[in-house]
GROMACS .gro file of C-alpha atoms in nm:
model
  510
    1UNK     CA    1   9.803  21.985 -11.165
    2UNK     CA    2   9.752  22.222 -10.886
    3UNK     CA    3   9.731  22.590 -10.818
    4UNK     CA    4  10.057  22.760 -10.912
    5UNK     CA    5  10.180  23.114 -10.922
    6UNK     CA    6   9.923  23.260 -10.686
    7UNK     CA    7  10.013  23.384 -10.341
    8UNK     CA    8  10.024  23.077 -10.116
    9UNK     CA    9   9.874  23.071  -9.768
   10UNK     CA   10   9.827  22.798  -9.516
   11UNK     CA   11   9.524  22.578  -9.557
   12UNK     CA   12   9.272  22.677  -9.297
   13UNK     CA   13   9.111  22.418  -9.083
   14UNK     CA   14   8.738  22.439  -9.047
   15UNK     CA   15   8.617  22.513  -8.702
   16UNK     CA   16   8.330  22.346  -8.528
   17UNK     CA   17   8.068  22.431  -8.784
   18UNK     CA   18   7.723  22.286  -8.805
   19UNK     CA   19   7.467  22.252  -9.077
   20UNK     CA   20   7.104  22.336  -9.020
   21UNK     CA   21   6.811  22.270  -9.245
   22UNK     CA   22   6.602  22.549  -9.384
   23UNK     CA   23   6.373  22.578  -9.683
   24UNK     CA   24   6.503  22.739 -10.000
   25UNK     CA   25   6.296  22.889 -10.274
   26UNK     CA   26   6.191  22.623 -10.526
   27UNK     CA   27   6.402  22.772 -10.805
   28UNK     CA   28   6.723  22.686 -10.622
   29UNK     CA   29   6.618  22.343 -10.495
   30UNK     CA   30   6.595  22.018 -10.684
   31UNK     CA   31   6.268  21.916 -10.844
   32UNK     CA   32   5.980  21.832 -10.616
   33UNK     CA   33   6.003  21.469 -10.509
   34UNK     CA   34   6.372  21.448 -10.601
   35UNK     CA   35   6.549  21.230 -10.345
   36UNK     CA   36   6.824  21.493 -10.328
   37UNK     CA   37   6.587  21.770 -10.226
   38UNK     CA   38   6.678  21.751  -9.854
   39UNK     CA   39   7.038  21.830  -9.946
   40UNK     CA   40   6.924  22.138 -10.135
   41UNK     CA   41   6.745  22.258  -9.825
   42UNK     CA   42   7.063  22.284  -9.622
   43UNK     CA   43   7.166  22.627  -9.515
   44UNK     CA   44   7.537  22.640  -9.430
   45UNK     CA   45   7.623  22.802  -9.101
   46UNK     CA   46   7.914  23.031  -9.179
   47UNK     CA   47   8.182  23.100  -8.918
   48UNK     CA   48   8.521  23.259  -8.943
   49UNK     CA   49   8.778  23.003  -9.053
   50UNK     CA   50   8.972  22.875  -8.758
   51UNK     CA   51   9.326  22.989  -8.837
   52UNK     CA   52   9.464  23.277  -9.042
   53UNK     CA   53   9.311  23.464  -9.330
   54UNK     CA   54   9.110  23.785  -9.330
   55UNK     CA   55   8.805  23.830  -9.113
   56UNK     CA   56   8.586  23.808  -9.423
   57UNK     CA   57   8.703  23.453  -9.493
   58UNK     CA   58   8.432  23.217  -9.371
   59UNK     CA   59   8.402  22.839  -9.356
   60UNK     CA   60   8.115  22.593  -9.326
   61UNK     CA   61   8.027  22.234  -9.400
   62UNK     CA   62   7.747  22.078  -9.598
   63UNK     CA   63   7.638  21.718  -9.619
   64UNK     CA   64   7.644  21.523  -9.944
   65UNK     CA   65   7.563  21.157 -10.008
   66UNK     CA   66   7.859  20.926 -10.036
   67UNK     CA   67   7.669  20.730 -10.302
   68UNK     CA   68   7.439  20.938 -10.521
   69UNK     CA   69   7.251  20.625 -10.622
   70UNK     CA   70   7.155  20.590 -10.255
   71UNK     CA   71   7.090  20.947 -10.133
   72UNK     CA   72   6.935  20.823  -9.811
   73UNK     CA   73   7.242  20.624  -9.717
   74UNK     CA   74   7.578  20.725  -9.576
   75UNK     CA   75   7.656  21.097  -9.577
   76UNK     CA   76   7.994  21.271  -9.586
   77UNK     CA   77   8.104  21.625  -9.502
   78UNK     CA   78   8.206  21.873  -9.768
   79UNK     CA   79   8.410  22.170  -9.644
   80UNK     CA   80   8.333  22.498  -9.820
   81UNK     CA   81   8.456  22.855  -9.780
   82UNK     CA   82   8.374  23.200  -9.908
   83UNK     CA   83   8.463  23.565  -9.930
   84UNK     CA   84   8.145  23.757 -10.001
   85UNK     CA   85   8.113  23.993 -10.296
   86UNK     CA   86   8.241  24.344 -10.228
   87UNK     CA   87   7.920  24.505 -10.351
   88UNK     CA   88   7.570  24.385 -10.267
   89UNK     CA   89   7.437  24.612 -10.541
   90UNK     CA   90   7.666  24.476 -10.814
   91UNK     CA   91   7.663  24.115 -10.696
   92UNK     CA   92   7.598  23.865 -10.977
   93UNK     CA   93   7.628  23.533 -10.795
   94UNK     CA   94   7.867  23.266 -10.666
   95UNK     CA   95   8.200  23.180 -10.830
   96UNK     CA   96   8.307  22.829 -10.731
   97UNK     CA   97   8.676  22.752 -10.773
   98UNK     CA   98   8.895  22.444 -10.802
   99UNK     CA   99   9.278  22.445 -10.799
  100UNK     CA  100   9.342  22.124 -10.989
  101UNK     CA  101   9.500  21.799 -10.888
  102UNK     CA  102   9.294  21.589 -10.862
  103UNK     CA  103   9.350  21.553 -10.490
  104UNK     CA  104   9.443  21.913 -10.413
  105UNK     CA  105   9.244  22.101 -10.146
  106UNK     CA  106   9.065  22.415 -10.258
  107UNK     CA  107   8.935  22.558  -9.933
  108UNK     CA  108   9.180  22.849  -9.939
  109UNK     CA  109   9.122  22.948 -10.301
  110UNK     CA  110   8.909  23.255 -10.218
  111UNK     CA  111   9.203  23.404 -10.026
  112UNK     CA  112   9.458  23.295 -10.288
  113UNK     CA  113   9.258  23.422 -10.584
  114UNK     CA  114   9.119  23.745 -10.438
  115UNK     CA  115   9.436  23.952 -10.503
  116UNK     CA  116   9.458  23.815 -10.857
  117UNK     CA  117   9.108  23.930 -10.953
  118UNK     CA  118   9.021  24.289 -11.045
  119UNK     CA  119   8.780  24.488 -10.832
  120UNK     CA  120   8.507  24.458 -11.096
  121UNK     CA  121   8.508  24.080 -11.049
  122UNK     CA  122   8.539  24.084 -10.671
  123UNK     CA  123   8.239  24.311 -10.632
  124UNK     CA  124   8.021  24.082 -10.846
  125UNK     CA  125   8.094  23.740 -10.702
  126UNK     CA  126   8.103  23.554 -10.376
  127UNK     CA  127   8.431  23.361 -10.409
  128UNK     CA  128   8.357  23.001 -10.308
  129UNK     CA  129   8.626  22.745 -10.229
  130UNK     CA  130   8.582  22.381 -10.138
  131UNK     CA  131   8.784  22.074 -10.065
  132UNK     CA  132   8.660  21.805 -10.307
  133UNK     CA  133   8.522  21.487 -10.155
  134UNK     CA  134   8.794  21.273 -10.001
  135UNK     CA  135   9.036  21.567  -9.986
  136UNK     CA  136   9.157  21.792  -9.704
  137UNK     CA  137   8.869  21.876  -9.471
  138UNK     CA  138   8.609  21.690  -9.682
  139UNK     CA  139   8.609  21.341  -9.529
  140UNK     CA  140   8.972  21.277  -9.633
  141UNK     CA  141   9.101  20.939  -9.742
  142UNK     CA  142   9.445  20.783  -9.711
  143UNK     CA  143   9.619  20.466  -9.822
  144UNK     CA  144   9.929  20.451  -9.602
  145UNK     CA  145  10.163  20.499  -9.899
  146UNK     CA  146  10.539  20.533  -9.874
  147UNK     CA  147  10.717  20.828 -10.030
  148UNK     CA  148  10.824  20.619 -10.329
  149UNK     CA  149  10.466  20.501 -10.378
  150UNK     CA  150  10.353  20.864 -10.395
  151UNK     CA  151  10.589  20.935 -10.685
  152UNK     CA  152  10.412  20.930 -11.019
  153UNK     CA  153  10.707  20.920 -11.257
  154UNK     CA  154  10.927  20.614 -11.280
  155UNK     CA  155  11.168  20.582 -11.574
  156UNK     CA  156  11.138  20.257 -11.762
  157UNK     CA  157  11.415  20.004 -11.751
  158UNK     CA  158  11.366  19.645 -11.863
  159UNK     CA  159  11.559  19.523 -11.559
  160UNK     CA  160  11.353  19.721 -11.306
  161UNK     CA  161  11.013  19.693 -11.474
  162UNK     CA  162  10.904  19.408 -11.241
  163UNK     CA  163  10.963  19.647 -10.949
  164UNK     CA  164  10.746  19.908 -11.121
  165UNK     CA  165  10.470  19.650 -11.156
  166UNK     CA  166  10.503  19.550 -10.791
  167UNK     CA  167  10.492  19.915 -10.678
  168UNK     CA  168  10.178  19.986 -10.879
  169UNK     CA  169  10.010  19.674 -10.740
  170UNK     CA  170  10.110  19.770 -10.385
  171UNK     CA  171   9.952  20.115 -10.416
  172UNK     CA  172   9.626  19.967 -10.541
  173UNK     CA  173   9.620  19.699 -10.273
  174UNK     CA  174   9.692  19.945  -9.992
  175UNK     CA  175   9.426  20.190 -10.109
  176UNK     CA  176   9.157  19.924 -10.133
  177UNK     CA  177   9.252  19.778  -9.796
  178UNK     CA  178   9.226  20.115  -9.621
  179UNK     CA  179   8.954  20.299  -9.813
  180UNK     CA  180   8.775  20.041 -10.027
  181UNK     CA  181   8.431  20.143  -9.898
  182UNK     CA  182   8.483  20.499 -10.019
  183UNK     CA  183   8.710  20.475 -10.325
  184UNK     CA  184   8.436  20.391 -10.580
  185UNK     CA  185   8.264  20.719 -10.496
  186UNK     CA  186   8.567  20.952 -10.527
  187UNK     CA  187   8.513  21.049 -10.891
  188UNK     CA  188   8.488  21.362 -11.100
  189UNK     CA  189   8.121  21.303 -11.172
  190UNK     CA  190   8.042  21.281 -10.802
  191UNK     CA  191   8.245  21.594 -10.731
  192UNK     CA  192   8.039  21.770 -10.999
  193UNK     CA  193   7.725  21.648 -10.823
  194UNK     CA  194   7.865  21.786 -10.498
  195UNK     CA  195   7.911  22.123 -10.669
  196UNK     CA  196   7.545  22.120 -10.761
  197UNK     CA  197   7.446  22.047 -10.403
  198UNK     CA  198   7.663  22.343 -10.296
  199UNK     CA  199   7.490  22.556 -10.560
  200UNK     CA  200   7.151  22.469 -10.419
  201UNK     CA  201   7.261  22.512 -10.057
  202UNK     CA  202   7.390  22.859 -10.145
  203UNK     CA  203   7.051  22.947 -10.289
  204UNK     CA  204   7.177  23.000 -10.644
  205UNK     CA  205   6.989  22.919 -10.965
  206UNK     CA  206   7.320  22.889 -11.149
  207UNK     CA  207   7.686  22.892 -11.056
  208UNK     CA  208   7.985  23.050 -11.219
  209UNK     CA  209   8.319  22.877 -11.197
  210UNK     CA  210   8.695  22.915 -11.219
  211UNK     CA  211   8.889  22.593 -11.270
  212UNK     CA  212   9.261  22.544 -11.312
  213UNK     CA  213   9.434  22.242 -11.471
  214UNK     CA  214   9.238  21.932 -11.360
  215UNK     CA  215   8.978  22.184 -11.245
  216UNK     CA  216   8.906  22.258 -11.610
  217UNK     CA  217   8.801  21.898 -11.661
  218UNK     CA  218   8.584  21.910 -11.350
  219UNK     CA  219   8.421  22.227 -11.480
  220UNK     CA  220   8.361  22.076 -11.822
  221UNK     CA  221   8.203  21.769 -11.665
  222UNK     CA  222   7.973  21.994 -11.461
  223UNK     CA  223   7.861  22.179 -11.775
  224UNK     CA  224   7.785  21.845 -11.939
  225UNK     CA  225   7.586  21.713 -11.645
  226UNK     CA  226   7.416  22.040 -11.547
  227UNK     CA  227   7.411  22.267 -11.853
  228UNK     CA  228   7.109  22.469 -11.735
  229UNK     CA  229   7.283  22.551 -11.409
  230UNK     CA  230   7.614  22.663 -11.567
  231UNK     CA  231   7.671  23.037 -11.588
  232UNK     CA  232   8.017  23.189 -11.652
  233UNK     CA  233   8.292  22.928 -11.662
  234UNK     CA  234   8.662  23.022 -11.692
  235UNK     CA  235   8.894  22.727 -11.762
  236UNK     CA  236   9.261  22.810 -11.705
  237UNK     CA  237   9.512  22.567 -11.861
  238UNK     CA  238   9.271  22.311 -11.995
  239UNK     CA  239   9.290  21.935 -12.035
  240UNK     CA  240   9.137  21.743 -12.323
  241UNK     CA  241   8.836  21.556 -12.178
  242UNK     CA  242   8.874  21.290 -12.446
  243UNK     CA  243   9.211  21.191 -12.294
  244UNK     CA  244   9.088  21.110 -11.943
  245UNK     CA  245   9.307  20.965 -11.811
  246UNK     CA  246   9.557  20.726 -11.965
  247UNK     CA  247   9.575  20.947 -12.273
  248UNK     CA  248   9.657  21.252 -12.061
  249UNK     CA  249   9.955  21.081 -11.898
  250UNK     CA  250  10.093  20.988 -12.238
  251UNK     CA  251  10.004  21.329 -12.384
  252UNK     CA  252  10.245  21.506 -12.151
  253UNK     CA  253  10.533  21.336 -12.331
  254UNK     CA  254  10.440  21.488 -12.665
  255UNK     CA  255  10.423  21.836 -12.516
  256UNK     CA  256  10.753  21.786 -12.337
  257UNK     CA  257  10.926  21.690 -12.661
  258UNK     CA  258  10.804  22.008 -12.832
  259UNK     CA  259  10.932  22.220 -12.544
  260UNK     CA  260  11.263  22.035 -12.538
  261UNK     CA  261  11.314  22.088 -12.912
  262UNK     CA  262  11.245  22.460 -12.864
  263UNK     CA  263  11.499  22.467 -12.581
  264UNK     CA  264  11.772  22.302 -12.791
  265UNK     CA  265  11.726  22.576 -13.050
  266UNK     CA  266  11.743  22.847 -12.782
  267UNK     CA  267  12.054  22.702 -12.618
  268UNK     CA  268  12.232  22.648 -12.952
  269UNK     CA  269  12.179  23.014 -13.041
  270UNK     CA  270  12.357  23.100 -12.713
  271UNK     CA  271  12.639  22.848 -12.730
  272UNK     CA  272  12.896  23.120 -12.666
  273UNK     CA  273  12.739  23.171 -12.324
  274UNK     CA  274  12.647  22.818 -12.220
  275UNK     CA  275  12.869  22.589 -12.425
  276UNK     CA  276  12.610  22.316 -12.474
  277UNK     CA  277  12.653  22.293 -12.850
  278UNK     CA  278  12.640  22.514 -13.160
  279UNK     CA  279  12.340  22.336 -13.316
  280UNK     CA  280  12.015  22.195 -13.175
  281UNK     CA  281  12.140  21.846 -13.259
  282UNK     CA  282  12.460  21.903 -13.061
  283UNK     CA  283  12.266  22.042 -12.764
  284UNK     CA  284  12.043  21.734 -12.766
  285UNK     CA  285  12.351  21.510 -12.782
  286UNK     CA  286  12.506  21.694 -12.485
  287UNK     CA  287  12.189  21.639 -12.282
  288UNK     CA  288  12.161  21.271 -12.379
  289UNK     CA  289  12.524  21.213 -12.280
  290UNK     CA  290  12.455  21.380 -11.943
  291UNK     CA  291  12.157  21.152 -11.884
  292UNK     CA  292  12.349  20.839 -11.980
  293UNK     CA  293  12.638  20.937 -11.753
  294UNK     CA  294  12.399  21.012 -11.464
  295UNK     CA  295  12.237  20.672 -11.504
  296UNK     CA  296  12.579  20.513 -11.462
  297UNK     CA  297  12.694  20.746 -11.183
  298UNK     CA  298  12.432  20.978 -11.029
  299UNK     CA  299  12.523  21.347 -11.041
  300UNK     CA  300  12.599  21.510 -10.705
  301UNK     CA  301  12.368  21.800 -10.615
  302UNK     CA  302  12.302  21.999 -10.301
  303UNK     CA  303  11.987  21.791 -10.250
  304UNK     CA  304  12.139  21.448 -10.310
  305UNK     CA  305  12.267  21.260 -10.614
  306UNK     CA  306  12.040  21.251 -10.920
  307UNK     CA  307  12.014  20.964 -11.166
  308UNK     CA  308  11.944  21.025 -11.530
  309UNK     CA  309  11.582  20.929 -11.475
  310UNK     CA  310  11.551  21.178 -11.189
  311UNK     CA  311  11.690  21.453 -11.411
  312UNK     CA  312  11.452  21.361 -11.691
  313UNK     CA  313  11.159  21.376 -11.450
  314UNK     CA  314  11.213  21.754 -11.445
  315UNK     CA  315  11.109  21.769 -11.811
  316UNK     CA  316  10.854  22.042 -11.753
  317UNK     CA  317  11.136  22.282 -11.670
  318UNK     CA  318  11.235  22.303 -12.037
  319UNK     CA  319  10.957  22.552 -12.107
  320UNK     CA  320  11.156  22.800 -11.893
  321UNK     CA  321  11.449  22.818 -12.132
  322UNK     CA  322  11.646  23.090 -11.952
  323UNK     CA  323  11.611  22.912 -11.617
  324UNK     CA  324  11.673  22.551 -11.709
  325UNK     CA  325  11.987  22.616 -11.916
  326UNK     CA  326  12.217  22.718 -11.628
  327UNK     CA  327  12.093  22.413 -11.436
  328UNK     CA  328  12.191  22.179 -11.720
  329UNK     CA  329  12.531  22.351 -11.737
  330UNK     CA  330  12.576  22.302 -11.361
  331UNK     CA  331  12.475  21.935 -11.383
  332UNK     CA  332  12.720  21.880 -11.667
  333UNK     CA  333  13.000  22.037 -11.463
  334UNK     CA  334  12.910  21.838 -11.151
  335UNK     CA  335  12.908  21.514 -11.351
  336UNK     CA  336  13.263  21.596 -11.466
  337UNK     CA  337  13.386  21.642 -11.109
  338UNK     CA  338  13.289  22.001 -11.042
  339UNK     CA  339  13.096  22.133 -10.741
  340UNK     CA  340  12.750  21.991 -10.668
  341UNK     CA  341  12.475  22.136 -10.882
  342UNK     CA  342  12.143  22.273 -10.757
  343UNK     CA  343  11.896  21.990 -10.700
  344UNK     CA  344  11.633  22.157 -10.917
  345UNK     CA  345  11.624  22.446 -11.167
  346UNK     CA  346  11.389  22.669 -10.961
  347UNK     CA  347  11.079  22.613 -10.752
  348UNK     CA  348  10.853  22.730 -11.034
  349UNK     CA  349  11.021  22.512 -11.293
  350UNK     CA  350  10.997  22.207 -11.072
  351UNK     CA  351  10.629  22.266 -11.006
  352UNK     CA  352  10.562  22.252 -11.377
  353UNK     CA  353  10.752  21.927 -11.410
  354UNK     CA  354  10.532  21.721 -11.178
  355UNK     CA  355  10.192  21.667 -11.337
  356UNK     CA  356   9.893  21.578 -11.121
  357UNK     CA  357  10.061  21.612 -10.785
  358UNK     CA  358  10.126  21.924 -10.580
  359UNK     CA  359  10.375  21.886 -10.299
  360UNK     CA  360  10.322  22.234 -10.162
  361UNK     CA  361   9.955  22.321 -10.210
  362UNK     CA  362   9.865  22.303  -9.846
  363UNK     CA  363  10.058  21.986  -9.765
  364UNK     CA  364  10.127  21.963  -9.394
  365UNK     CA  365   9.895  22.251  -9.311
  366UNK     CA  366   9.584  22.044  -9.252
  367UNK     CA  367   9.451  21.932  -8.920
  368UNK     CA  368   9.609  21.621  -8.778
  369UNK     CA  369   9.333  21.389  -8.896
  370UNK     CA  370   9.423  21.433  -9.264
  371UNK     CA  371   9.645  21.145  -9.379
  372UNK     CA  372   9.992  21.240  -9.499
  373UNK     CA  373   9.927  21.073  -9.835
  374UNK     CA  374   9.581  21.227  -9.879
  375UNK     CA  375   9.659  21.404 -10.205
  376UNK     CA  376   9.811  21.096 -10.366
  377UNK     CA  377   9.530  20.871 -10.244
  378UNK     CA  378   9.262  21.104 -10.378
  379UNK     CA  379   9.451  21.149 -10.704
  380UNK     CA  380   9.453  20.776 -10.774
  381UNK     CA  381   9.091  20.742 -10.664
  382UNK     CA  382   8.988  20.988 -10.935
  383UNK     CA  383   9.226  20.880 -11.210
  384UNK     CA  384   9.145  20.513 -11.162
  385UNK     CA  385   8.776  20.554 -11.079
  386UNK     CA  386   8.676  20.796 -11.355
  387UNK     CA  387   8.731  20.564 -11.648
  388UNK     CA  388   8.772  20.204 -11.756
  389UNK     CA  389   9.041  20.295 -12.010
  390UNK     CA  390   9.342  20.172 -11.809
  391UNK     CA  391   9.493  19.849 -11.947
  392UNK     CA  392   9.502  19.557 -11.706
  393UNK     CA  393   9.791  19.369 -11.864
  394UNK     CA  394  10.135  19.493 -11.750
  395UNK     CA  395  10.280  19.390 -12.084
  396UNK     CA  396  10.061  19.651 -12.254
  397UNK     CA  397  10.237  19.920 -12.049
  398UNK     CA  398  10.576  19.776 -12.142
  399UNK     CA  399  10.485  19.790 -12.511
  400UNK     CA  400  10.353  20.146 -12.476
  401UNK     CA  401  10.666  20.256 -12.291
  402UNK     CA  402  10.897  20.125 -12.563
  403UNK     CA  403  10.684  20.285 -12.835
  404UNK     CA  404  10.650  20.622 -12.661
  405UNK     CA  405  11.017  20.640 -12.559
  406UNK     CA  406  11.117  20.590 -12.922
  407UNK     CA  407  10.880  20.863 -13.035
  408UNK     CA  408  10.939  21.103 -12.744
  409UNK     CA  409  11.290  21.033 -12.610
  410UNK     CA  410  11.279  21.296 -12.336
  411UNK     CA  411  10.987  21.161 -12.131
  412UNK     CA  412  10.790  20.903 -12.328
  413UNK     CA  413  10.851  20.630 -12.073
  414UNK     CA  414  10.757  20.853 -11.779
  415UNK     CA  415  10.405  20.901 -11.906
  416UNK     CA  416  10.347  20.550 -12.037
  417UNK     CA  417  10.487  20.341 -11.753
  418UNK     CA  418  10.258  20.125 -11.541
  419UNK     CA  419  10.037  20.293 -11.279
  420UNK     CA  420   9.818  20.165 -10.991
  421UNK     CA  421   9.507  20.187 -11.210
  422UNK     CA  422   9.622  19.864 -11.377
  423UNK     CA  423   9.537  19.685 -11.052
  424UNK     CA  424   9.245  19.892 -10.925
  425UNK     CA  425   9.001  19.642 -10.779
  426UNK     CA  426   8.686  19.805 -10.912
  427UNK     CA  427   8.626  19.947 -11.256
  428UNK     CA  428   8.453  20.281 -11.292
  429UNK     CA  429   8.088  20.255 -11.191
  430UNK     CA  430   7.989  20.500 -11.463
  431UNK     CA  431   8.126  20.553 -11.813
  432UNK     CA  432   8.369  20.840 -11.849
  433UNK     CA  433   8.187  21.164 -11.925
  434UNK     CA  434   8.172  21.250 -12.293
  435UNK     CA  435   8.197  21.629 -12.299
  436UNK     CA  436   8.019  21.779 -12.599
  437UNK     CA  437   7.794  22.078 -12.542
  438UNK     CA  438   7.715  22.437 -12.633
  439UNK     CA  439   7.757  22.589 -12.286
  440UNK     CA  440   7.946  22.918 -12.290
  441UNK     CA  441   8.294  22.906 -12.139
  442UNK     CA  442   8.624  23.089 -12.173
  443UNK     CA  443   8.945  22.887 -12.202
  444UNK     CA  444   9.276  23.066 -12.138
  445UNK     CA  445   9.599  22.890 -12.227
  446UNK     CA  446   9.976  22.941 -12.240
  447UNK     CA  447  10.134  22.830 -12.565
  448UNK     CA  448  10.415  22.643 -12.388
  449UNK     CA  449  10.233  22.491 -12.093
  450UNK     CA  450  10.413  22.159 -12.018
  451UNK     CA  451  10.124  22.000 -11.824
  452UNK     CA  452   9.803  22.118 -11.985
  453UNK     CA  453   9.961  22.136 -12.329
  454UNK     CA  454   9.828  22.353 -12.607
  455UNK     CA  455   9.707  22.041 -12.788
  456UNK     CA  456   9.511  21.938 -12.479
  457UNK     CA  457   9.349  22.280 -12.449
  458UNK     CA  458   9.254  22.266 -12.815
  459UNK     CA  459   9.085  21.933 -12.740
  460UNK     CA  460   8.882  22.102 -12.467
  461UNK     CA  461   8.790  22.377 -12.710
  462UNK     CA  462   8.660  22.121 -12.960
  463UNK     CA  463   8.447  21.959 -12.690
  464UNK     CA  464   8.292  22.287 -12.573
  465UNK     CA  465   8.128  22.416 -12.888
  466UNK     CA  466   8.000  22.733 -12.722
  467UNK     CA  467   8.338  22.827 -12.578
  468UNK     CA  468   8.607  23.070 -12.687
  469UNK     CA  469   8.979  23.031 -12.632
  470UNK     CA  470   9.249  23.290 -12.569
  471UNK     CA  471   9.604  23.163 -12.623
  472UNK     CA  472   9.898  23.355 -12.480
  473UNK     CA  473  10.164  23.340 -12.752
  474UNK     CA  474  10.501  23.256 -12.599
  475UNK     CA  475  10.339  23.203 -12.260
  476UNK     CA  476  10.552  22.967 -12.051
  477UNK     CA  477  10.453  22.756 -11.757
  478UNK     CA  478  10.138  22.604 -11.617
  479UNK     CA  479   9.870  22.864 -11.549
  480UNK     CA  480   9.754  23.196 -11.692
  481UNK     CA  481   9.527  23.378 -11.448
  482UNK     CA  482   9.685  23.200 -11.149
  483UNK     CA  483  10.034  23.310 -11.253
  484UNK     CA  484   9.965  23.682 -11.256
  485UNK     CA  485   9.924  23.952 -11.522
  486UNK     CA  486   9.899  23.847 -11.886
  487UNK     CA  487   9.737  23.965 -12.206
  488UNK     CA  488   9.445  23.731 -12.139
  489UNK     CA  489   9.333  23.916 -11.826
  490UNK     CA  490   9.114  24.174 -12.000
  491UNK     CA  491   8.912  23.905 -12.173
  492UNK     CA  492   8.864  23.713 -11.849
  493UNK     CA  493   8.746  24.027 -11.669
  494UNK     CA  494   8.507  24.120 -11.949
  495UNK     CA  495   8.356  23.773 -11.955
  496UNK     CA  496   8.311  23.744 -11.579
  497UNK     CA  497   8.163  24.090 -11.543
  498UNK     CA  498   7.938  24.095 -11.851
  499UNK     CA  499   7.900  23.735 -11.964
  500UNK     CA  500   8.024  23.831 -12.312
  501UNK     CA  501   8.274  23.603 -12.482
  502UNK     CA  502   8.514  23.718 -12.753
  503UNK     CA  503   8.362  23.699 -13.100
  504UNK     CA  504   8.621  23.439 -13.198
  505UNK     CA  505   8.919  23.250 -13.060
  506UNK     CA  506   9.214  23.483 -13.005
  507UNK     CA  507   9.591  23.471 -12.972
  508UNK     CA  508   9.754  23.754 -12.782
  509UNK     CA  509  10.119  23.838 -12.728
  510UNK     CA  510  10.284  23.745 -12.397
   0.00000   0.00000   0.00000
């Protein structure tokens, strides 16, 4: 669940920056006598980021405690960045940003988001990026995972299920062997605490925030933990906090089935063009026959042969009806002996089909000391460390897979299959955050988002009683603001510049 649609730049490494201590005014620091007060007294030393980006793009590091229950103990570095507000006169405050994941670096977000924001917003806010703890330039972790172990979706098969169990156990064992001293502290609640340290170090009474995908959950958790320090929060493509995290994995299957059903109707209405079937039922049958055939004999593509399970793992592409249909036609022809098909529908469609992991959001652009599997390692640290809701018995996953596959044939097994959290060696140290508050926030959502589904966003809306939600009718894909112009933009700009929410939840047209 990472930043999509925005202009992509290389992740910038942080130069040799230092942190010095200086007193802040009491209103920005923690309460007198608070053991975290020394962290609030940090003053980041800003320097131009080491490689690329505009001259105005600055980087620094702040210290945060590894374990917030022991603030005087081990400290870790948190890499932060900024582009200062265009107008000192109009400046309102700091806008922290998170691109999702979990496990995705956010240091470059100020540069990525700046061209997507109108001048009225840019002149009011310092745009603040940061790599969450354990990620990128913020004391990164790694587990030494193979490529297969970094893949989140594995189709269920009774014959291969023991291999799925062994893979999940191997990931957990490797992570605890390499990073067991840190893993218990890589959680959403601790990242929210880090955000509050950044707030204080920046000298702000409150922070505003833009969060995308998983970043919406992080933002909601911050508002729950620090409601008095939450200003203007925009949540783009929201997740239901009540589903963290086993429920979210399984929830993607329900959204995928809705999108697939819509696609069968679209393709049937255009049978004269595509020849996939004259009715939705016939289109579905054509697809199911393709998958069954590919499971027997993988379909040749220009990126290697694809099994039926590999094709199904692209389920998020079905929200892009006009894009995915020619790909299915090409796969069908290739399976019948025609030329190799494209390996994927399009880059954008594929990005929507891989929840929780971004393969291109800065991967390979970090400094050499960032492990190659950093994103996957941090992802599992958060998903497994946030909550105790993951079943421990592999047979529970098998039962859930069979149930979900029957209910959601397209991808039910992909979301329900066993994951490393079943074997995580330490349960969450804190209960999962129950989000239920009256803090103002604006949720923006595409109707046909395959990752943060409309149902998930509605769950976030129920949890944030003071929020408003703008739904883009017919909106396809994962991301609203991050994907460029939409009918929701005016409401986002009005909220960020004035603090005023719409009077009620709204639906706007495409």
